[in-house]
């Protein structure tokens, strides 16, 4: 656009990468740990939900 004083878009967005490129590795490791934790929670929740359904089935079956 005419009259624009900005430089071309070949400049970085102001965020400098950490030395050694460890930032991506750290984020990937953190994402893996969080995913494993959430998967464990989901597995535990599914187990207790199934246990509740079994208990409810047995309770209703014995009282009807």
Short mmCIF file of C-alpha atoms in Angstrom, two decimals:
data_model
loop_
_atom_site.label_atom_id
_atom_site.label_comp_id
_atom_site.label_asym_id
_atom_site.label_seq_id
_atom_site.Cartn_x
_atom_site.Cartn_y
_atom_site.Cartn_z
CA UNK A 1 0.00 0.00 0.00
CA UNK A 2 1.35 3.41 -0.79
CA UNK A 3 2.22 5.55 2.18
CA UNK A 4 2.82 2.66 4.53
CA UNK A 5 6.05 2.93 6.50
CA UNK A 6 6.26 -0.72 7.57
CA UNK A 7 9.09 -2.96 6.47
CA UNK A 8 8.48 -6.20 4.59
CA UNK A 9 7.23 -9.22 6.52
CA UNK A 10 10.61 -10.96 6.59
CA UNK A 11 11.21 -9.72 10.15
CA UNK A 12 10.39 -11.93 13.11
CA UNK A 13 7.29 -11.27 15.19
CA UNK A 14 9.39 -10.08 18.14
CA UNK A 15 9.59 -13.46 19.85
CA UNK A 16 13.12 -14.75 20.05
CA UNK A 17 13.60 -18.53 20.22
CA UNK A 18 15.43 -19.92 23.24
CA UNK A 19 19.04 -20.95 22.71
CA UNK A 20 19.49 -24.52 21.60
CA UNK A 21 15.93 -24.94 20.32
CA UNK A 22 14.80 -26.42 23.64
CA UNK A 23 11.52 -24.52 23.69
CA UNK A 24 9.76 -26.86 21.28
CA UNK A 25 11.07 -29.93 23.08
CA UNK A 26 9.96 -28.59 26.44
CA UNK A 27 6.47 -27.78 25.16
CA UNK A 28 6.19 -31.20 23.54
CA UNK A 29 7.27 -32.93 26.74
CA UNK A 30 4.84 -30.87 28.81
CA UNK A 31 2.01 -31.66 26.40
CA UNK A 32 2.85 -35.36 26.66
CA UNK A 33 2.82 -35.29 30.45
CA UNK A 34 -0.50 -33.44 30.52
CA UNK A 35 -1.99 -35.86 27.98
CA UNK A 36 -0.85 -38.86 30.02
CA UNK A 37 -2.30 -37.35 33.19
CA UNK A 38 -5.64 -36.63 31.53
CA UNK A 39 -5.72 -40.09 29.98
CA UNK A 40 -5.16 -41.58 33.43
CA UNK A 41 -8.00 -39.48 34.84
CA UNK A 42 -10.29 -40.52 32.00
CA UNK A 43 -9.41 -44.18 32.51
CA UNK A 44 -10.08 -43.94 36.24
CA UNK A 45 -13.37 -42.12 35.68
CA UNK A 46 -14.48 -44.74 33.16
CA UNK A 47 -13.62 -47.51 35.62
CA UNK A 48 -15.67 -45.96 38.42
CA UNK A 49 -18.57 -45.22 36.07
CA UNK A 50 -18.67 -48.89 35.05
CA UNK A 51 -18.47 -49.92 38.71
CA UNK A 52 -21.43 -47.65 39.48
CA UNK A 53 -23.48 -49.08 36.61
CA UNK A 54 -22.75 -52.63 37.79
CA UNK A 55 -23.71 -51.73 41.37
CA UNK A 56 -26.91 -50.04 40.19
CA UNK A 57 -27.82 -53.06 38.05
CA UNK A 58 -27.25 -55.43 40.96
CA UNK A 59 -29.15 -53.18 43.37
CA UNK A 60 -32.15 -52.80 41.09
CA UNK A 61 -32.08 -56.50 40.19
CA UNK A 62 -32.15 -57.58 43.82
CA UNK A 63 -34.84 -55.13 44.93
CA UNK A 64 -37.36 -55.53 42.13
#
